[in-house]
Amino acid sequence: MAMTMTLGSMLIAAAAVVGLCSVAPAASAREEPLQPQIVGGWKPIKNVNDPHVREIGRWAVSEHIKTANDGLGFGRVVSGEEQIVAGKNYRLRIQATKVGGQKAMYRAVVYEQLTNTRQLLSFDPAN
């Protein structure tokens, strides 16, 4: 009899587990589908007008000017991607103004450490 109760208890427990595992929350039509995250992968920056993203773009132009001495003026961040590493990498497309007033596009890659220390990895004309 003890064996029957143990087997019966195990069947009830197994049915409960199966029941719990098969219940999935209903997704509303407004929810975005989950996207797989690639560790260390680049993902688009959703809001390039975010003050922090604009500050990184402005900083990239000012760092470029220190070595190029070409008088470039920051305009705006047009688009960008970010990559989480031991800190964050930013790959930005920046509109800047040349000394003569002409607008031009540039690509900047900035590494920002967790301590907010930054390093300009590259700054090139975007063709």
Short mmCIF file of C-alpha atoms in Angstrom, two decimals:
data_model
loop_
_atom_site.label_atom_id
_atom_site.label_comp_id
_atom_site.label_asym_id
_atom_site.label_seq_id
_atom_site.Cartn_x
_atom_site.Cartn_y
_atom_site.Cartn_z
CA MET A 1 0.00 0.00 0.00
CA ALA A 2 2.86 2.33 0.78
CA MET A 3 4.21 1.65 -2.70
CA THR A 4 0.85 2.60 -4.25
CA MET A 5 0.69 5.89 -2.35
CA THR A 6 4.25 6.75 -3.35
CA LEU A 7 3.54 5.97 -7.01
CA GLY A 8 0.28 7.93 -6.82
CA SER A 9 2.05 10.90 -5.20
CA MET A 10 4.71 10.84 -7.89
CA LEU A 11 2.08 10.82 -10.66
CA ILE A 12 0.29 13.78 -9.11
CA ALA A 13 3.57 15.67 -8.74
CA ALA A 14 4.54 14.90 -12.34
CA ALA A 15 1.15 16.09 -13.60
CA ALA A 16 1.55 19.33 -11.65
CA VAL A 17 5.01 19.95 -13.12
CA VAL A 18 3.78 19.28 -16.66
CA GLY A 19 0.84 21.59 -16.07
CA LEU A 20 3.08 24.40 -14.80
CA CYS A 21 5.53 24.02 -17.68
CA SER A 22 2.82 24.13 -20.32
CA VAL A 23 1.30 27.38 -19.08
CA ALA A 24 2.78 30.26 -21.07
CA PRO A 25 1.91 33.90 -20.52
CA ALA A 26 -0.13 35.35 -23.37
CA ALA A 27 1.75 38.05 -25.26
CA SER A 28 -0.20 41.17 -26.03
CA ALA A 29 -0.24 42.54 -29.55
CA ARG A 30 1.63 45.64 -28.33
CA GLU A 31 4.66 43.80 -26.99
CA GLU A 32 7.73 43.64 -29.18
CA PRO A 33 9.00 40.14 -29.91
CA LEU A 34 12.12 39.20 -28.02
CA GLN A 35 15.25 39.63 -30.09
CA PRO A 36 18.20 37.35 -29.50
CA GLN A 37 21.09 39.23 -27.93
CA ILE A 38 24.54 38.60 -29.29
CA VAL A 39 27.11 39.04 -26.55
CA GLY A 40 29.57 41.69 -27.71
CA GLY A 41 27.52 42.38 -30.86
CA TRP A 42 26.68 45.82 -32.20
CA LYS A 43 23.11 47.06 -31.84
CA PRO A 44 21.53 50.24 -33.23
CA ILE A 45 21.21 53.25 -30.96
CA LYS A 46 17.48 53.88 -30.79
CA ASN A 47 17.69 57.55 -29.78
CA VAL A 48 20.63 59.43 -31.27
CA ASN A 49 19.24 62.61 -29.69
CA ASP A 50 19.88 61.23 -26.21
CA PRO A 51 22.05 63.82 -24.40
CA HIS A 52 24.74 61.23 -23.61
CA VAL A 53 25.00 60.10 -27.25
CA ARG A 54 25.17 63.74 -28.42
CA GLU A 55 27.89 64.42 -25.83
CA ILE A 56 29.94 61.49 -27.13
CA GLY A 57 29.58 62.81 -30.70
CA ARG A 58 30.58 66.33 -29.65
CA TRP A 59 33.52 64.92 -27.69
CA ALA A 60 34.67 62.85 -30.71
CA VAL A 61 34.76 65.96 -32.91
CA SER A 62 36.68 67.95 -30.27
CA GLU A 63 39.23 65.12 -29.89
CA HIS A 64 39.63 64.95 -33.66
CA ILE A 65 40.30 68.70 -33.78
CA LYS A 66 43.14 68.35 -31.27
CA THR A 67 45.16 66.28 -33.72
CA ALA A 68 43.82 67.40 -37.12
CA ASN A 69 43.51 71.11 -36.29
CA ASP A 70 40.96 71.44 -39.11
CA GLY A 71 38.38 73.60 -37.29
CA LEU A 72 35.56 71.10 -37.68
CA GLY A 73 32.38 71.98 -35.78
CA PHE A 74 30.00 69.41 -34.33
CA GLY A 75 26.56 69.36 -35.92
CA ARG A 76 24.64 66.29 -34.83
CA VAL A 77 24.75 62.52 -34.49
CA VAL A 78 22.86 61.13 -37.48
CA SER A 79 22.96 57.44 -36.57
CA GLY A 80 24.96 55.02 -34.50
CA GLU A 81 25.50 51.63 -32.97
CA GLU A 82 26.71 50.57 -29.56
CA GLN A 83 28.56 47.52 -28.33
CA ILE A 84 28.77 46.47 -24.70
CA VAL A 85 32.28 45.40 -23.75
CA ALA A 86 34.18 46.25 -20.56
CA GLY A 87 32.46 49.60 -20.96
CA LYS A 88 30.86 50.59 -24.27
CA ASN A 89 31.96 51.14 -27.84
CA TYR A 90 30.06 53.68 -29.90
CA ARG A 91 30.16 53.73 -33.70
CA LEU A 92 28.63 57.06 -34.72
CA ARG A 93 27.82 58.77 -38.00
CA ILE A 94 28.28 62.47 -37.30
CA GLN A 95 27.36 65.52 -39.34
CA ALA A 96 29.95 68.26 -38.84
CA THR A 97 30.61 71.66 -40.36
CA LYS A 98 33.92 72.49 -42.04
CA VAL A 99 35.58 75.90 -41.65
CA GLY A 100 34.01 77.17 -44.90
CA GLY A 101 30.52 76.27 -43.66
CA GLN A 102 30.17 73.07 -45.68
CA LYS A 103 28.46 70.18 -43.94
CA ALA A 104 30.17 66.80 -44.12
CA MET A 105 29.60 63.34 -42.69
CA TYR A 106 32.13 61.50 -40.52
CA ARG A 107 32.36 58.14 -38.80
CA ALA A 108 33.71 58.02 -35.28
CA VAL A 109 34.39 55.07 -33.02
CA VAL A 110 34.62 55.91 -29.33
CA TYR A 111 35.38 53.60 -26.43
CA GLU A 112 33.91 54.67 -23.11
CA GLN A 113 35.06 52.87 -19.99
CA LEU A 114 32.78 52.25 -17.03
CA THR A 115 34.52 55.21 -15.33
CA ASN A 116 33.38 57.50 -18.23
CA THR A 117 36.97 57.77 -19.46
CA ARG A 118 36.85 57.95 -23.26
CA GLN A 119 39.18 57.08 -26.09
CA LEU A 120 38.73 58.09 -29.74
CA LEU A 121 39.54 54.93 -31.71
CA SER A 122 38.89 56.35 -35.17
CA PHE A 123 37.51 59.41 -36.92
CA ASP A 124 37.19 59.33 -40.70
CA PRO A 125 35.16 60.94 -43.48
CA ALA A 126 32.03 58.89 -44.29
CA ASN A 127 31.71 58.46 -48.02
#
